[in-house]
Tab-separated table of C-alpha atoms in Angstrom:
chain	number	residue	atom	x	y	z
A	24	MET	CA	188.530	139.846	64.613
A	25	LYS	CA	185.226	138.833	63.083
A	26	ARG	CA	185.074	135.352	63.392
A	27	PHE	CA	186.989	135.887	66.971
A	28	LEU	CA	184.161	137.609	68.497
A	29	VAL	CA	180.822	134.870	66.414
A	30	VAL	CA	183.115	132.516	68.564
A	31	LEU	CA	183.140	133.865	71.418
A	32	SER	CA	179.562	134.968	71.698
A	33	ALA	CA	178.483	131.392	70.191
A	34	LEU	CA	180.040	129.781	72.879
A	35	ILE	CA	178.975	131.568	75.731
A	36	ALA	CA	175.275	130.792	74.218
A	37	LEU	CA	176.006	127.448	74.169
A	38	VAL	CA	177.017	127.464	78.048
A	39	THR	CA	174.084	129.459	79.332
A	40	LEU	CA	171.928	127.404	76.658
A	41	VAL	CA	172.776	124.178	78.263
A	42	PHE	CA	173.095	125.072	82.042
A	43	GLY	CA	170.516	128.319	82.114
A	44	GLN	CA	171.074	131.180	84.732
A	45	GLY	CA	171.193	131.665	87.722
A	46	GLU	CA	171.232	128.234	89.174
A	47	ARG	CA	173.599	125.846	90.059
A	48	ALA	CA	173.842	123.346	87.851
A	49	VAL	CA	173.721	119.840	89.227
A	50	LEU	CA	174.780	117.058	86.502
A	51	PRO	CA	175.159	114.122	87.597
A	52	PHE	CA	177.530	112.913	84.800
A	53	GLU	CA	180.865	113.239	83.816
A	54	GLY	CA	182.148	112.930	80.371
A	55	VAL	CA	181.902	114.818	76.965
A	56	VAL	CA	178.994	116.281	74.908
A	57	GLU	CA	178.757	117.586	71.754
A	58	PHE	CA	176.724	119.847	70.265
A	59	LYS	CA	175.987	121.862	66.809
A	60	LEU	CA	174.505	125.521	67.122
A	61	GLN	CA	173.326	126.440	64.313
A	62	ASN	CA	170.879	129.979	62.583
A	63	ILE	CA	170.308	131.047	59.329
A	64	GLU	CA	173.891	132.403	58.468
A	65	SER	CA	175.940	129.981	59.925
A	66	VAL	CA	176.740	126.320	61.534
A	67	GLN	CA	178.973	125.498	64.833
A	68	PHE	CA	180.158	122.770	66.314
A	69	PHE	CA	181.028	122.110	69.606
A	70	GLU	CA	182.780	119.691	72.695
A	71	MET	CA	181.581	120.591	76.062
A	72	TYR	CA	183.703	118.788	78.975
A	73	VAL	CA	181.543	118.277	82.172
A	74	LYS	CA	183.086	116.612	85.750
A	75	GLY	CA	180.065	117.626	88.285
A	76	GLU	CA	179.699	121.512	88.394
A	77	ARG	CA	182.835	122.124	86.304
A	78	VAL	CA	182.180	122.722	82.542
A	79	ARG	CA	184.395	123.757	79.717
A	80	THR	CA	183.394	124.288	76.215
A	81	GLN	CA	185.184	124.778	73.219
A	82	THR	CA	185.081	124.665	69.241
A	83	LYS	CA	185.388	120.827	68.031
A	84	GLU	CA	188.549	122.910	65.943
A	85	LYS	CA	190.727	123.186	68.596
A	86	LEU	CA	192.313	126.074	67.188
A	87	ASP	CA	195.048	128.198	69.155
A	88	TYR	CA	193.156	131.618	68.800
A	89	VAL	CA	189.851	130.160	69.237
A	90	PRO	CA	188.429	131.091	72.892
A	91	ILE	CA	188.084	128.375	75.536
A	92	LEU	CA	185.248	128.933	78.244
A	93	ILE	CA	185.662	127.116	81.327
A	94	GLN	CA	183.050	127.375	84.540
A	95	ASP	CA	182.632	126.375	87.816
A	96	TYR	CA	179.556	126.510	89.712
A	97	ALA	CA	180.521	125.634	92.870
A	98	THR	CA	183.395	128.466	93.147
A	99	GLN	CA	180.806	130.470	90.802
A	100	THR	CA	184.066	131.732	88.990
A	101	SER	CA	184.530	131.809	85.084
A	102	PHE	CA	187.395	131.853	82.287
A	103	ILE	CA	187.490	133.024	79.423
A	104	MET	CA	191.435	131.425	78.058
A	105	VAL	CA	193.122	131.905	74.241
A	106	THR	CA	195.642	129.613	73.919
A	107	ALA	CA	197.498	131.309	70.957
A	108	THR	CA	197.556	134.674	73.068
A	109	GLU	CA	197.857	132.588	76.819
A	110	ARG	CA	195.442	134.929	78.269
A	111	TYR	CA	192.522	134.676	80.304
A	112	VAL	CA	189.579	136.856	81.254
A	113	GLN	CA	187.280	135.745	84.392
A	114	VAL	CA	183.972	136.473	83.751
A	115	PRO	CA	180.708	137.004	85.966
A	116	LEU	CA	178.220	133.216	85.622
A	117	PRO	CA	175.709	133.056	84.098
A	118	GLY	CA	172.884	134.846	85.967
A	119	GLY	CA	172.794	136.839	89.209
A	120	GLY	CA	169.305	138.366	89.284
A	121	THR	CA	170.118	141.407	86.860
A	122	GLU	CA	168.366	140.103	83.773
A	123	SER	CA	164.590	138.725	83.821
A	124	GLU	CA	163.830	135.212	82.048
A	125	THR	CA	162.350	134.526	79.076
A	126	GLN	CA	158.890	134.635	79.976
A	127	ILE	CA	156.319	131.481	78.860
A	128	SER	CA	152.740	131.200	78.408
A	129	GLY	CA	152.408	127.880	77.849
A	130	VAL	CA	153.722	124.495	77.412
A	131	GLU	CA	152.458	121.875	75.525
A	132	GLN	CA	153.727	118.233	75.710
A	133	THR	CA	152.910	116.740	72.282
A	134	GLY	CA	153.005	112.998	73.560
A	135	GLU	CA	155.869	112.571	70.490
A	136	LYS	CA	159.712	110.484	70.980
A	137	GLU	CA	162.160	110.872	69.688
A	138	THR	CA	165.741	109.310	69.960
A	139	ILE	CA	168.659	112.094	69.843
A	140	ALA	CA	172.620	110.919	70.758
A	141	GLY	CA	171.481	107.803	72.336
A	142	LEU	CA	169.038	109.043	74.628
A	143	PRO	CA	165.025	108.919	74.934
A	144	CYS	CA	163.623	112.286	74.646
A	145	GLU	CA	159.739	113.901	75.029
A	146	GLN	CA	158.709	116.308	72.487
A	147	PHE	CA	157.418	120.126	73.576
A	148	ILE	CA	155.860	123.755	72.166
A	149	VAL	CA	156.775	126.297	74.591
A	150	LYS	CA	154.536	129.438	73.996
A	151	LEU	CA	156.597	132.577	74.438
A	152	ASN	CA	155.998	135.943	74.860
A	153	GLU	CA	157.269	136.302	70.873
A	154	GLY	CA	157.056	133.075	69.012
A	155	GLU	CA	158.187	129.887	70.400
A	156	LEU	CA	160.370	127.375	71.313
A	157	GLU	CA	160.233	123.385	69.803
A	158	VAL	CA	161.590	121.199	72.875
A	159	TRP	CA	163.107	118.013	72.522
A	160	ALA	CA	164.222	117.113	76.459
A	161	THR	CA	165.325	114.002	78.371
A	162	LEU	CA	165.166	113.250	81.923
A	163	ALA	CA	168.168	110.504	81.572
A	164	LEU	CA	170.657	112.733	82.155
A	165	GLY	CA	169.411	114.327	84.994
A	166	LYS	CA	168.378	117.507	86.448
A	167	VAL	CA	170.463	120.009	84.289
A	168	ALA	CA	169.120	123.571	84.938
A	169	GLY	CA	167.496	124.476	81.302
A	170	PHE	CA	167.873	126.480	78.844
A	171	SER	CA	169.489	130.895	78.503
A	172	ARG	CA	167.580	133.790	78.859
A	173	SER	CA	167.258	134.547	74.981
A	174	LEU	CA	165.484	137.144	75.112
A	175	ASN	CA	165.176	140.854	77.629
A	176	GLN	CA	161.422	140.713	79.595
A	177	GLU	CA	160.595	142.565	82.376
A	178	ASN	CA	160.323	140.879	85.624
A	179	SER	CA	157.597	139.026	86.833
A	180	LYS	CA	156.417	136.241	88.599
A	181	GLN	CA	155.023	134.504	85.454
A	182	PRO	CA	156.926	130.877	85.252
A	183	THR	CA	159.736	130.818	82.985
A	184	TRP	CA	160.732	128.136	80.366
A	185	GLU	CA	164.437	127.741	81.764
A	186	SER	CA	162.842	127.038	85.341
A	187	TYR	CA	159.815	124.679	84.105
A	188	PHE	CA	162.166	123.033	82.425
A	189	SER	CA	165.274	123.206	85.145
A	190	SER	CA	162.743	122.233	88.262
A	191	ARG	CA	161.329	119.025	85.737
A	192	GLY	CA	164.535	117.579	85.935
A	193	TYR	CA	164.893	117.678	82.009
A	194	ALA	CA	167.866	118.268	80.134
A	195	ALA	CA	167.223	119.671	76.340
A	196	LEU	CA	168.734	117.784	73.278
A	197	ARG	CA	166.834	119.740	70.936
A	198	ALA	CA	166.003	123.115	71.160
A	199	ILE	CA	164.438	124.888	68.338
A	200	VAL	CA	163.311	128.652	68.320
A	201	TYR	CA	160.438	129.890	65.506
A	202	ASN	CA	159.466	133.910	65.478
A	203	GLY	CA	156.308	134.757	65.479
A	204	GLU	CA	155.501	134.170	61.532
A	205	GLY	CA	156.831	130.611	62.468
A	206	HIS	CA	159.770	130.886	61.073
A	207	GLU	CA	162.596	128.583	62.518
A	208	GLN	CA	165.424	130.989	63.526
A	209	GLY	CA	168.249	129.152	65.031
A	210	ARG	CA	168.417	125.432	66.239
A	211	TYR	CA	171.222	124.219	68.957
A	212	GLU	CA	170.941	120.059	69.011
A	213	VAL	CA	173.361	117.661	70.671
A	214	THR	CA	174.673	115.549	68.357
A	215	LYS	CA	176.985	113.005	70.420
A	216	VAL	CA	177.333	111.922	74.553
A	217	THR	CA	180.409	110.056	76.218
A	218	ARG	CA	180.558	109.117	79.718
A	219	LYS	CA	184.063	109.009	80.456
A	220	GLY	CA	186.565	110.493	83.213
A	221	VAL	CA	187.686	113.961	82.334
A	222	PRO	CA	191.063	114.997	83.943
A	223	GLU	CA	190.862	117.911	86.509
A	224	SER	CA	193.683	119.828	84.378
A	225	GLN	CA	190.455	120.434	81.826
A	226	PHE	CA	188.959	122.809	83.930
A	227	ARG	CA	192.079	124.895	85.377
A	228	VAL	CA	193.688	128.165	83.416
A	229	PRO	CA	197.368	126.977	82.371
A	230	ARG	CA	200.197	128.182	84.749
A	231	GLY	CA	202.275	131.005	82.932
A	232	TYR	CA	198.862	132.225	81.539
A	233	ASP	CA	198.511	136.570	81.852
A	234	LYS	CA	194.939	137.789	83.516
A	235	VAL	CA	193.607	140.460	81.213
A	236	ALA	CA	190.979	142.924	82.112
A	237	GLU	CA	188.476	142.913	79.117
A	238	GLN	CA	187.654	140.333	76.894
A	239	LYS	CA	188.947	142.556	73.689
A	240	ASP	CA	192.486	142.398	75.465
A	241	LEU	CA	192.971	138.008	74.601
A	242	ILE	CA	193.604	138.222	71.462
A	243	GLN	CA	196.056	140.893	71.542
A	244	ARG	CA	199.431	138.846	71.291
A	245	ARG	CA	202.351	138.751	73.826
A	246	ARG	CA	204.840	141.271	72.956
């Protein structure tokens, strides 16, 4: 149960991190993007299958009991499913205006450059309300709706780190979060990008799966 919840939370966080919240994903890319998500306690590896505005995210382990997240920004639908129990639940897409975004107090483009997963990236330092974010972003993937809201802040008309990058067409291939004392709290990094065709079946819940009302019901096996 504990591992299930950890993986589930990481899946949701990962897709939110890449595609942001409150904006439709506009990504002229079809293929597979591999990521790692790391904090001070663990490292998890993921695969994201992308086809237009549809996204499927799963762990690289491909174990039957590990949740799979499917999001369709065109139809505004999102599902989490578990193969072992043949169950799925519909969940809200990230965003919708009910949560505020993480506000920034400044963005510095350092001039440093690095190639990550074969793509040219530029370094940015984003000053947050608490701590800062080191971002390595690329224009080579087209416009991607930025980053997740990692903190809940009061609504404001100040610029946000999500809108700053997404409005400029950047996609983050590495993002490192530091607290107010300068200590790393976690990071996200793309490890491989493969451009290839992705079948339509990757973005559909298989026939015969039972729909449940809550996420906690996903791991209860059929009787």
